[in-house]
Structure formats: C-alpha cells, structure tokens
mmCIF file with all atom_site columns, C-alpha atoms in Angstrom:
data_model
loop_
_atom_site.group_PDB
_atom_site.id
_atom_site.type_symbol
_atom_site.label_atom_id
_atom_site.label_alt_id
_atom_site.label_comp_id
_atom_site.label_asym_id
_atom_site.label_entity_id
_atom_site.label_seq_id
_atom_site.pdbx_PDB_ins_code
_atom_site.Cartn_x
_atom_site.Cartn_y
_atom_site.Cartn_z
_atom_site.occupancy
_atom_site.B_iso_or_equiv
_atom_site.pdbx_formal_charge
_atom_site.auth_seq_id
_atom_site.auth_comp_id
_atom_site.auth_asym_id
_atom_site.auth_atom_id
_atom_site.pdbx_PDB_model_num
ATOM 1   C CA . MET A 1 1   ? -0.163  0.154  0.444  1.00 59.00 ? 1   MET A CA 1
ATOM 2   C CA . SER A 1 2   ? 1.457   3.665  -0.324 1.00 60.00 ? 2   SER A CA 1
ATOM 3   C CA . LYS A 1 3   ? 2.834   6.056  1.665  1.00 58.00 ? 3   LYS A CA 1
ATOM 4   C CA . SER A 1 4   ? -0.580  8.540  1.009  1.00 57.00 ? 4   SER A CA 1
ATOM 5   C CA . ALA A 1 5   ? -3.310  5.433  0.706  1.00 52.00 ? 5   ALA A CA 1
ATOM 6   C CA . ARG A 1 6   ? -1.733  4.537  4.634  1.00 55.00 ? 6   ARG A CA 1
ATOM 7   C CA . ASN A 1 7   ? -2.465  8.319  5.217  1.00 52.00 ? 7   ASN A CA 1
ATOM 8   C CA . ARG A 1 8   ? -5.444  8.419  4.009  1.00 56.00 ? 8   ARG A CA 1
ATOM 9   C CA . ASN A 1 9   ? -6.734  5.563  5.359  1.00 55.00 ? 9   ASN A CA 1
ATOM 10  C CA . ASN A 1 10  ? -5.373  6.695  8.772  1.00 54.00 ? 10  ASN A CA 1
ATOM 11  C CA . ARG A 1 11  ? -7.545  10.034 8.675  1.00 54.00 ? 11  ARG A CA 1
ATOM 12  C CA . GLN A 1 12  ? -10.607 7.953  7.657  1.00 55.00 ? 12  GLN A CA 1
ATOM 13  C CA . ASN A 1 13  ? -9.980  6.121  10.811 1.00 53.00 ? 13  ASN A CA 1
ATOM 14  C CA . VAL A 1 14  ? -9.657  8.878  13.064 1.00 50.00 ? 14  VAL A CA 1
ATOM 15  C CA . LEU A 1 15  ? -12.312 10.556 11.818 1.00 49.00 ? 15  LEU A CA 1
ATOM 16  C CA . THR A 1 16  ? -14.351 7.297  12.690 1.00 52.00 ? 16  THR A CA 1
ATOM 17  C CA . LYS A 1 17  ? -12.703 6.605  15.542 1.00 57.00 ? 17  LYS A CA 1
ATOM 18  C CA . THR A 1 18  ? -13.706 10.469 17.502 1.00 62.00 ? 18  THR A CA 1
ATOM 19  C CA . SER A 1 19  ? -16.936 11.352 15.542 1.00 67.00 ? 19  SER A CA 1
ATOM 20  C CA . PRO A 1 20  ? -19.340 12.010 18.030 1.00 69.00 ? 20  PRO A CA 1
ATOM 21  C CA . PRO A 1 21  ? -22.424 9.816  18.554 1.00 76.00 ? 21  PRO A CA 1
ATOM 22  C CA . TRP A 1 22  ? -24.913 12.476 17.362 1.00 72.00 ? 22  TRP A CA 1
ATOM 23  C CA . GLY A 1 23  ? -28.012 9.251  17.449 1.00 73.00 ? 23  GLY A CA 1
ATOM 24  C CA . ALA A 1 24  ? -27.003 8.843  21.097 1.00 68.00 ? 24  ALA A CA 1
ATOM 25  C CA . ILE A 1 25  ? -27.160 13.239 22.204 1.00 71.00 ? 25  ILE A CA 1
ATOM 26  C CA . ALA A 1 26  ? -30.296 12.886 20.383 1.00 68.00 ? 26  ALA A CA 1
ATOM 27  C CA . PHE A 1 27  ? -31.890 11.545 22.636 1.00 75.00 ? 27  PHE A CA 1
ATOM 28  C CA . PHE A 1 28  ? -29.789 12.209 25.663 1.00 71.00 ? 28  PHE A CA 1
ATOM 29  C CA . THR A 1 29  ? -30.977 15.311 24.703 1.00 75.00 ? 29  THR A CA 1
ATOM 30  C CA . THR A 1 30  ? -34.376 15.404 24.615 1.00 78.00 ? 30  THR A CA 1
ATOM 31  C CA . ILE A 1 31  ? -35.821 13.651 27.735 1.00 76.00 ? 31  ILE A CA 1
ATOM 32  C CA . GLY A 1 32  ? -33.071 16.060 29.778 1.00 69.00 ? 32  GLY A CA 1
ATOM 33  C CA . VAL A 1 33  ? -35.767 17.883 28.445 1.00 73.00 ? 33  VAL A CA 1
ATOM 34  C CA . ILE A 1 34  ? -38.424 15.911 29.477 1.00 76.00 ? 34  ILE A CA 1
ATOM 35  C CA . VAL A 1 35  ? -37.200 16.056 32.643 1.00 71.00 ? 35  VAL A CA 1
ATOM 36  C CA . LEU A 1 36  ? -36.487 19.273 32.946 1.00 74.00 ? 36  LEU A CA 1
ATOM 37  C CA . ALA A 1 37  ? -40.344 20.352 31.474 1.00 65.00 ? 37  ALA A CA 1
ATOM 38  C CA . ALA A 1 38  ? -41.988 17.902 33.703 1.00 62.00 ? 38  ALA A CA 1
ATOM 39  C CA . VAL A 1 39  ? -39.899 18.786 37.015 1.00 64.00 ? 39  VAL A CA 1
ATOM 40  C CA . GLY A 1 40  ? -40.484 22.694 36.517 1.00 62.00 ? 40  GLY A CA 1
ATOM 41  C CA . PHE A 1 41  ? -44.372 22.065 35.992 1.00 58.00 ? 41  PHE A CA 1
ATOM 42  C CA . ALA A 1 42  ? -43.820 20.235 39.272 1.00 55.00 ? 42  ALA A CA 1
ATOM 43  C CA . ALA A 1 43  ? -42.024 23.146 40.446 1.00 56.00 ? 43  ALA A CA 1
ATOM 44  C CA . TRP A 1 44  ? -44.711 25.737 39.975 1.00 50.00 ? 44  TRP A CA 1
ATOM 45  C CA . GLN A 1 45  ? -47.684 23.511 40.404 1.00 52.00 ? 45  GLN A CA 1
ATOM 46  C CA . ALA A 1 46  ? -46.875 23.258 43.966 1.00 51.00 ? 46  ALA A CA 1
ATOM 47  C CA . PHE A 1 47  ? -45.240 26.858 43.986 1.00 52.00 ? 47  PHE A CA 1
ATOM 48  C CA . LYS A 1 48  ? -47.916 29.039 41.990 1.00 47.00 ? 48  LYS A CA 1
ATOM 49  C CA . PRO A 1 49  ? -49.851 31.594 44.408 1.00 47.00 ? 49  PRO A CA 1
ATOM 50  C CA . ALA A 1 50  ? -52.062 30.491 45.464 1.00 52.00 ? 50  ALA A CA 1
ATOM 51  C CA . GLU A 1 51  ? -56.370 31.922 43.586 1.00 68.00 ? 51  GLU A CA 1
ATOM 52  C CA . ALA A 1 52  ? -57.463 34.805 46.176 1.00 89.00 ? 52  ALA A CA 1
ATOM 53  C CA . ILE A 1 53  ? -60.644 33.990 47.468 1.00 96.00 ? 53  ILE A CA 1
ATOM 54  C CA . ALA A 1 54  ? -63.774 36.246 47.717 1.00 96.00 ? 54  ALA A CA 1
ATOM 55  C CA . GLY A 1 55  ? -64.056 37.115 51.208 1.00 96.00 ? 55  GLY A CA 1
ATOM 56  C CA . LEU A 1 56  ? -60.961 35.195 53.126 1.00 97.00 ? 56  LEU A CA 1
ATOM 57  C CA . VAL A 1 57  ? -60.813 36.564 56.985 1.00 97.00 ? 57  VAL A CA 1
ATOM 58  C CA . GLU A 1 58  ? -57.060 36.204 57.378 1.00 97.00 ? 58  GLU A CA 1
ATOM 59  C CA . LYS A 1 59  ? -54.812 37.050 61.160 1.00 97.00 ? 59  LYS A CA 1
ATOM 60  C CA . ASP A 1 60  ? -52.218 36.539 62.067 1.00 95.00 ? 60  ASP A CA 1
ATOM 61  C CA . GLY A 1 61  ? -49.591 36.326 65.136 1.00 95.00 ? 61  GLY A CA 1
ATOM 62  C CA . LEU A 1 62  ? -52.129 34.341 66.575 1.00 97.00 ? 62  LEU A CA 1
ATOM 63  C CA . LYS A 1 63  ? -51.271 32.959 69.936 1.00 97.00 ? 63  LYS A CA 1
ATOM 64  C CA . GLN A 1 64  ? -49.775 28.979 69.836 1.00 97.00 ? 64  GLN A CA 1
ATOM 65  C CA . ASP A 1 65  ? -50.253 28.815 74.160 1.00 97.00 ? 65  ASP A CA 1
ATOM 66  C CA . HIS A 1 66  ? -51.625 25.033 75.446 1.00 97.00 ? 66  HIS A CA 1
ATOM 67  C CA . VAL A 1 67  ? -53.700 26.409 78.553 1.00 97.00 ? 67  VAL A CA 1
ATOM 68  C CA . GLN A 1 68  ? -56.175 23.972 80.305 1.00 96.00 ? 68  GLN A CA 1
ATOM 69  C CA . THR A 1 69  ? -59.383 26.522 80.731 1.00 96.00 ? 69  THR A CA 1
ATOM 70  C CA . PRO A 1 70  ? -61.867 28.466 77.998 1.00 96.00 ? 70  PRO A CA 1
ATOM 71  C CA . VAL A 1 71  ? -59.983 30.474 75.331 1.00 98.00 ? 71  VAL A CA 1
ATOM 72  C CA . THR A 1 72  ? -62.424 33.354 74.767 1.00 97.00 ? 72  THR A CA 1
ATOM 73  C CA . TYR A 1 73  ? -61.756 33.785 70.898 1.00 97.00 ? 73  TYR A CA 1
ATOM 74  C CA . ASP A 1 74  ? -62.704 37.216 68.811 1.00 95.00 ? 74  ASP A CA 1
ATOM 75  C CA . THR A 1 75  ? -64.140 34.399 66.720 1.00 96.00 ? 75  THR A CA 1
ATOM 76  C CA . THR A 1 76  ? -67.183 32.541 65.982 1.00 96.00 ? 76  THR A CA 1
ATOM 77  C CA . PRO A 1 77  ? -65.896 29.788 65.246 1.00 98.00 ? 77  PRO A CA 1
ATOM 78  C CA . PRO A 1 78  ? -62.242 30.422 65.950 1.00 98.00 ? 78  PRO A CA 1
ATOM 79  C CA . MET A 1 79  ? -59.360 30.127 63.549 1.00 97.00 ? 79  MET A CA 1
ATOM 80  C CA . GLY A 1 80  ? -56.247 29.872 65.984 1.00 98.00 ? 80  GLY A CA 1
ATOM 81  C CA . GLY A 1 81  ? -55.416 31.021 69.633 1.00 98.00 ? 81  GLY A CA 1
ATOM 82  C CA . PRO A 1 82  ? -53.949 29.422 72.277 1.00 98.00 ? 82  PRO A CA 1
ATOM 83  C CA . HIS A 1 83  ? -55.844 26.161 73.006 1.00 98.00 ? 83  HIS A CA 1
ATOM 84  C CA . HIS A 1 84  ? -55.950 22.998 75.088 1.00 98.00 ? 84  HIS A CA 1
ATOM 85  C CA . PRO A 1 85  ? -52.542 20.452 74.877 1.00 98.00 ? 85  PRO A CA 1
ATOM 86  C CA . VAL A 1 86  ? -55.358 17.534 72.862 1.00 98.00 ? 86  VAL A CA 1
ATOM 87  C CA . TRP A 1 87  ? -56.205 17.884 69.478 1.00 98.00 ? 87  TRP A CA 1
ATOM 88  C CA . GLN A 1 88  ? -59.616 17.335 68.200 1.00 98.00 ? 88  GLN A CA 1
ATOM 89  C CA . ASN A 1 89  ? -59.331 14.017 66.293 1.00 98.00 ? 89  ASN A CA 1
ATOM 90  C CA . CYS A 1 90  ? -58.922 15.632 62.201 1.00 97.00 ? 90  CYS A CA 1
ATOM 91  C CA . ASP A 1 91  ? -59.051 12.409 59.569 1.00 96.00 ? 91  ASP A CA 1
ATOM 92  C CA . GLY A 1 92  ? -61.565 13.314 58.329 1.00 97.00 ? 92  GLY A CA 1
ATOM 93  C CA . ARG A 1 93  ? -64.510 13.164 61.065 1.00 97.00 ? 93  ARG A CA 1
ATOM 94  C CA . VAL A 1 94  ? -67.958 13.817 61.225 1.00 98.00 ? 94  VAL A CA 1
ATOM 95  C CA . TYR A 1 95  ? -69.634 15.612 64.237 1.00 98.00 ? 95  TYR A CA 1
ATOM 96  C CA . ASP A 1 96  ? -72.612 15.717 64.517 1.00 96.00 ? 96  ASP A CA 1
ATOM 97  C CA . GLN A 1 97  ? -72.631 17.863 68.122 1.00 97.00 ? 97  GLN A CA 1
ATOM 98  C CA . PRO A 1 98  ? -70.583 21.166 68.807 1.00 98.00 ? 98  PRO A CA 1
ATOM 99  C CA . LEU A 1 99  ? -66.960 20.863 69.061 1.00 98.00 ? 99  LEU A CA 1
ATOM 100 C CA . LYS A 1 100 ? -65.035 22.426 72.282 1.00 98.00 ? 100 LYS A CA 1
ATOM 101 C CA . ASN A 1 101 ? -62.605 25.029 70.574 1.00 98.00 ? 101 ASN A CA 1
ATOM 102 C CA . GLU A 1 102 ? -59.858 24.962 72.422 1.00 98.00 ? 102 GLU A CA 1
ATOM 103 C CA . HIS A 1 103 ? -59.587 21.255 71.145 1.00 98.00 ? 103 HIS A CA 1
ATOM 104 C CA . ALA A 1 104 ? -60.657 21.875 67.584 1.00 98.00 ? 104 ALA A CA 1
ATOM 105 C CA . VAL A 1 105 ? -57.958 25.040 67.205 1.00 98.00 ? 105 VAL A CA 1
ATOM 106 C CA . HIS A 1 106 ? -55.234 22.858 68.596 1.00 98.00 ? 106 HIS A CA 1
ATOM 107 C CA . SER A 1 107 ? -56.240 20.691 65.221 1.00 98.00 ? 107 SER A CA 1
ATOM 108 C CA . LEU A 1 108 ? -55.887 23.793 62.995 1.00 98.00 ? 108 LEU A CA 1
ATOM 109 C CA . GLU A 1 109 ? -52.419 24.370 64.399 1.00 98.00 ? 109 GLU A CA 1
ATOM 110 C CA . HIS A 1 110 ? -52.159 21.214 63.050 1.00 98.00 ? 110 HIS A CA 1
ATOM 111 C CA . GLY A 1 111 ? -52.916 21.678 60.040 1.00 98.00 ? 111 GLY A CA 1
ATOM 112 C CA . ALA A 1 112 ? -56.957 20.625 59.773 1.00 98.00 ? 112 ALA A CA 1
ATOM 113 C CA . VAL A 1 113 ? -59.764 22.830 58.161 1.00 98.00 ? 113 VAL A CA 1
ATOM 114 C CA . TRP A 1 114 ? -62.493 23.200 59.865 1.00 98.00 ? 114 TRP A CA 1
ATOM 115 C CA . PHE A 1 115 ? -66.122 22.830 58.605 1.00 98.00 ? 115 PHE A CA 1
ATOM 116 C CA . THR A 1 116 ? -68.452 24.087 60.859 1.00 98.00 ? 116 THR A CA 1
ATOM 117 C CA . TYR A 1 117 ? -72.123 24.819 60.115 1.00 98.00 ? 117 TYR A CA 1
ATOM 118 C CA . ARG A 1 118 ? -75.023 26.892 61.628 1.00 97.00 ? 118 ARG A CA 1
ATOM 119 C CA . PRO A 1 119 ? -77.576 23.968 63.351 1.00 97.00 ? 119 PRO A CA 1
ATOM 120 C CA . GLY A 1 120 ? -80.474 23.672 61.383 1.00 96.00 ? 120 GLY A CA 1
ATOM 121 C CA . LEU A 1 121 ? -78.880 23.603 57.588 1.00 97.00 ? 121 LEU A CA 1
ATOM 122 C CA . ALA A 1 122 ? -80.908 21.622 55.189 1.00 97.00 ? 122 ALA A CA 1
ATOM 123 C CA . SER A 1 123 ? -79.938 17.981 55.087 1.00 97.00 ? 123 SER A CA 1
ATOM 124 C CA . GLY A 1 124 ? -79.164 18.011 51.049 1.00 97.00 ? 124 GLY A CA 1
ATOM 125 C CA . GLU A 1 125 ? -75.889 21.213 51.922 1.00 98.00 ? 125 GLU A CA 1
ATOM 126 C CA . LEU A 1 126 ? -74.210 18.633 55.305 1.00 98.00 ? 126 LEU A CA 1
ATOM 127 C CA . ASP A 1 127 ? -74.402 15.399 53.083 1.00 98.00 ? 127 ASP A CA 1
ATOM 128 C CA . LYS A 1 128 ? -72.644 17.506 50.627 1.00 97.00 ? 128 LYS A CA 1
ATOM 129 C CA . LEU A 1 129 ? -70.773 18.902 53.384 1.00 98.00 ? 129 LEU A CA 1
ATOM 130 C CA . LYS A 1 130 ? -69.867 15.457 54.482 1.00 98.00 ? 130 LYS A CA 1
ATOM 131 C CA . SER A 1 131 ? -68.955 14.467 51.022 1.00 97.00 ? 131 SER A CA 1
ATOM 132 C CA . LYS A 1 132 ? -66.097 16.266 51.507 1.00 97.00 ? 132 LYS A CA 1
ATOM 133 C CA . VAL A 1 133 ? -65.117 15.771 55.198 1.00 98.00 ? 133 VAL A CA 1
ATOM 134 C CA . GLU A 1 134 ? -65.592 11.661 54.822 1.00 96.00 ? 134 GLU A CA 1
ATOM 135 C CA . GLY A 1 135 ? -62.105 10.339 53.774 1.00 87.00 ? 135 GLY A CA 1
ATOM 136 C CA . THR A 1 136 ? -60.775 13.589 54.170 1.00 96.00 ? 136 THR A CA 1
ATOM 137 C CA . ASP A 1 137 ? -57.729 13.656 56.319 1.00 97.00 ? 137 ASP A CA 1
ATOM 138 C CA . TYR A 1 138 ? -57.225 17.107 58.194 1.00 98.00 ? 138 TYR A CA 1
ATOM 139 C CA . THR A 1 139 ? -61.075 17.375 57.953 1.00 98.00 ? 139 THR A CA 1
ATOM 140 C CA . MET A 1 140 ? -63.563 18.138 60.703 1.00 98.00 ? 140 MET A CA 1
ATOM 141 C CA . LEU A 1 141 ? -66.764 18.443 60.069 1.00 98.00 ? 141 LEU A CA 1
ATOM 142 C CA . SER A 1 142 ? -69.453 19.932 63.545 1.00 98.00 ? 142 SER A CA 1
ATOM 143 C CA . PRO A 1 143 ? -72.175 22.032 64.534 1.00 98.00 ? 143 PRO A CA 1
ATOM 144 C CA . VAL A 1 144 ? -71.401 25.693 65.842 1.00 98.00 ? 144 VAL A CA 1
ATOM 145 C CA . GLN A 1 145 ? -74.787 27.647 67.397 1.00 94.00 ? 145 GLN A CA 1
ATOM 146 C CA . ASN A 1 146 ? -74.566 31.192 66.378 1.00 92.00 ? 146 ASN A CA 1
ATOM 147 C CA . GLN A 1 147 ? -72.126 31.475 64.144 1.00 96.00 ? 147 GLN A CA 1
ATOM 148 C CA . ASP A 1 148 ? -73.190 34.124 61.472 1.00 95.00 ? 148 ASP A CA 1
ATOM 149 C CA . ALA A 1 149 ? -73.221 32.294 58.199 1.00 97.00 ? 149 ALA A CA 1
ATOM 150 C CA . PRO A 1 150 ? -74.776 29.560 56.988 1.00 98.00 ? 150 PRO A CA 1
ATOM 151 C CA . ILE A 1 151 ? -71.258 27.288 56.651 1.00 98.00 ? 151 ILE A CA 1
ATOM 152 C CA . VAL A 1 152 ? -67.805 28.471 57.311 1.00 98.00 ? 152 VAL A CA 1
ATOM 153 C CA . LEU A 1 153 ? -64.398 27.196 56.665 1.00 98.00 ? 153 LEU A CA 1
ATOM 154 C CA . SER A 1 154 ? -61.661 27.704 58.926 1.00 98.00 ? 154 SER A CA 1
ATOM 155 C CA . ALA A 1 155 ? -57.812 26.668 59.191 1.00 98.00 ? 155 ALA A CA 1
ATOM 156 C CA . TRP A 1 156 ? -55.753 28.287 60.965 1.00 98.00 ? 156 TRP A CA 1
ATOM 157 C CA . GLY A 1 157 ? -55.183 32.290 60.660 1.00 98.00 ? 157 GLY A CA 1
ATOM 158 C CA . LYS A 1 158 ? -57.853 32.194 57.625 1.00 98.00 ? 158 LYS A CA 1
ATOM 159 C CA . GLN A 1 159 ? -61.625 31.393 56.984 1.00 98.00 ? 159 GLN A CA 1
ATOM 160 C CA . VAL A 1 160 ? -64.245 31.754 54.440 1.00 98.00 ? 160 VAL A CA 1
ATOM 161 C CA . LYS A 1 161 ? -68.094 31.828 55.242 1.00 98.00 ? 161 LYS A CA 1
ATOM 162 C CA . VAL A 1 162 ? -70.604 30.895 52.254 1.00 98.00 ? 162 VAL A CA 1
ATOM 163 C CA . ASP A 1 163 ? -73.830 30.406 52.140 1.00 98.00 ? 163 ASP A CA 1
ATOM 164 C CA . LYS A 1 164 ? -74.190 26.499 50.285 1.00 98.00 ? 164 LYS A CA 1
ATOM 165 C CA . ALA A 1 165 ? -72.152 23.463 50.080 1.00 98.00 ? 165 ALA A CA 1
ATOM 166 C CA . ASP A 1 166 ? -71.502 24.202 46.012 1.00 97.00 ? 166 ASP A CA 1
ATOM 167 C CA . ASP A 1 167 ? -70.218 27.566 46.026 1.00 98.00 ? 167 ASP A CA 1
ATOM 168 C CA . GLY A 1 168 ? -67.141 26.786 44.667 1.00 97.00 ? 168 GLY A CA 1
ATOM 169 C CA . ARG A 1 169 ? -64.683 28.497 47.154 1.00 97.00 ? 169 ARG A CA 1
ATOM 170 C CA . ILE A 1 170 ? -64.884 25.672 49.557 1.00 97.00 ? 170 ILE A CA 1
ATOM 171 C CA . ASN A 1 171 ? -62.715 23.391 47.224 1.00 96.00 ? 171 ASN A CA 1
ATOM 172 C CA . ALA A 1 172 ? -60.261 26.008 46.826 1.00 97.00 ? 172 ALA A CA 1
ATOM 173 C CA . PHE A 1 173 ? -59.991 26.931 50.414 1.00 97.00 ? 173 PHE A CA 1
ATOM 174 C CA . LEU A 1 174 ? -59.139 23.060 50.652 1.00 97.00 ? 174 LEU A CA 1
ATOM 175 C CA . LYS A 1 175 ? -56.807 23.472 48.083 1.00 96.00 ? 175 LYS A CA 1
ATOM 176 C CA . ALA A 1 176 ? -54.257 26.382 49.828 1.00 97.00 ? 176 ALA A CA 1
ATOM 177 C CA . TYR A 1 177 ? -55.084 25.135 53.400 1.00 97.00 ? 177 TYR A CA 1
ATOM 178 C CA . LEU A 1 178 ? -55.205 22.075 54.272 1.00 98.00 ? 178 LEU A CA 1
ATOM 179 C CA . LYS A 1 179 ? -52.197 21.789 55.667 1.00 97.00 ? 179 LYS A CA 1
ATOM 180 C CA . GLY A 1 180 ? -50.597 24.494 53.556 1.00 96.00 ? 180 GLY A CA 1
ATOM 181 C CA . PRO A 1 181 ? -47.961 27.108 54.140 1.00 96.00 ? 181 PRO A CA 1
ATOM 182 C CA . GLN A 1 182 ? -49.571 29.201 57.550 1.00 97.00 ? 182 GLN A CA 1
ATOM 183 C CA . THR A 1 183 ? -49.724 25.442 59.433 1.00 97.00 ? 183 THR A CA 1
ATOM 184 C CA . PRO A 1 184 ? -47.960 26.337 62.218 1.00 97.00 ? 184 PRO A CA 1
ATOM 185 C CA . GLU A 1 185 ? -47.009 22.855 63.387 1.00 97.00 ? 185 GLU A CA 1
ATOM 186 C CA . PRO A 1 186 ? -46.860 21.435 59.839 1.00 96.00 ? 186 PRO A CA 1
ATOM 187 C CA . GLY A 1 187 ? -46.459 17.200 60.208 1.00 95.00 ? 187 GLY A CA 1
ATOM 188 C CA . ALA A 1 188 ? -48.151 16.673 63.757 1.00 97.00 ? 188 ALA A CA 1
ATOM 189 C CA . ALA A 1 189 ? -51.310 14.160 64.484 1.00 96.00 ? 189 ALA A CA 1
ATOM 190 C CA . CYS A 1 190 ? -54.686 15.251 63.414 1.00 95.00 ? 190 CYS A CA 1
ATOM 191 C CA . SER A 1 191 ? -55.798 11.087 65.128 1.00 96.00 ? 191 SER A CA 1
ATOM 192 C CA . GLY A 1 192 ? -55.005 9.792  68.246 1.00 96.00 ? 192 GLY A CA 1
ATOM 193 C CA . GLY A 1 193 ? -56.389 13.067 70.000 1.00 97.00 ? 193 GLY A CA 1
ATOM 194 C CA . LYS A 1 194 ? -59.564 13.599 71.474 1.00 97.00 ? 194 LYS A CA 1
ATOM 195 C CA . ASP A 1 195 ? -62.514 11.773 70.006 1.00 95.00 ? 195 ASP A CA 1
ATOM 196 C CA . THR A 1 196 ? -65.751 12.402 70.837 1.00 95.00 ? 196 THR A CA 1
ATOM 197 C CA . PRO A 1 197 ? -67.441 16.050 71.201 1.00 93.00 ? 197 PRO A CA 1
#
C-alpha cells in the first residue's frame, strides 16, 4: 500500500473513531429536556400563588399557648389562638355535636380545615359537606351555635363563610389551606387526640 493510501486510511480511521455519537446525544438531550420540563411544571404547581378567595378573612400573630382553661376567642368559630394540649381528631371526622373550641383550634395548628355549620342547615347541604369531609384527612365537621353564616371553613389564621355547600370557594380553601403554608406545626398528627365532642 502506498504511503498516501495509508495516510488516507489513518485519517478515515481517526475520523471514524472520534466522530460524536449524534443519535445518542440527540436522544439524551431530548430526555433531559422532558425531565426538566416535568420538574419545572411540578415545581410551578406546588409553589404557584393561591388564587384569591373572595371573602377570605386572615389573622396573623395568633398565640399558640397550651391552656387548660376555656378561651374567649374573637371569632365564631375560632381560627387560632391559645388552645388545649390535646387536639380534636380531624382524620375526616364528622361530629354531630358542637366541639370544644380549644381542642378544635389545636387541630387547626396541625394543618386541619374545620368545616362548621349552623344548626338547622338543610339536610341536602349537610350531606354535601359530609361527603367532602369523610375520607379527607386533616378535616372535621361539626355544628357551631351562633355562627353568622350557614357554613364556615376555618384553618389556622384563615376563614371563609359561604351560604351553600357547592360554593366553589370551599374547594379553593381546601386546596390553599389544608396542611397549607400557614400551618404552625406541619406534619403533626390529626388522630390519636380527642375522639368525642
């Protein structure tokens, strides 16, 4: 073989051995873009700001003291403040009697949403509320005498009042505040506490 032919073969061998694997690069680049897009979308879903909830009442600076005595709260039902050391079980629990505020408030501190209704609420409306609470961890439902709206949803420092059980603000409130960012003790239990009204 002539010297020029050998040089040509050597150049072809070098080019063949060092050329990038474009198919593999394109494949892994595509996979990487898909993974980044999925992670970005998940992060956006997790951290996107909650939509404004009409009529939302917010209260900051609520005390978290444990007390053994009755507490006079400034809202009915309360949405936070000093409370009993034992929380009310809020594992999708429906209570047919009023709860002691001090136990329910402790559940709010753990991230629960407390559904309350004024006694005399139509049975169809009550059934809709029960269906939202039963099987939904970190929720509880009970009647509250003298509340000024047919239905009230309370979380720690957050509250909304509605007239009907199919009001869209109920689902928005649950999405925003059930174990939400306002929770003073995230990860705390909602069972193993007080089981009776």
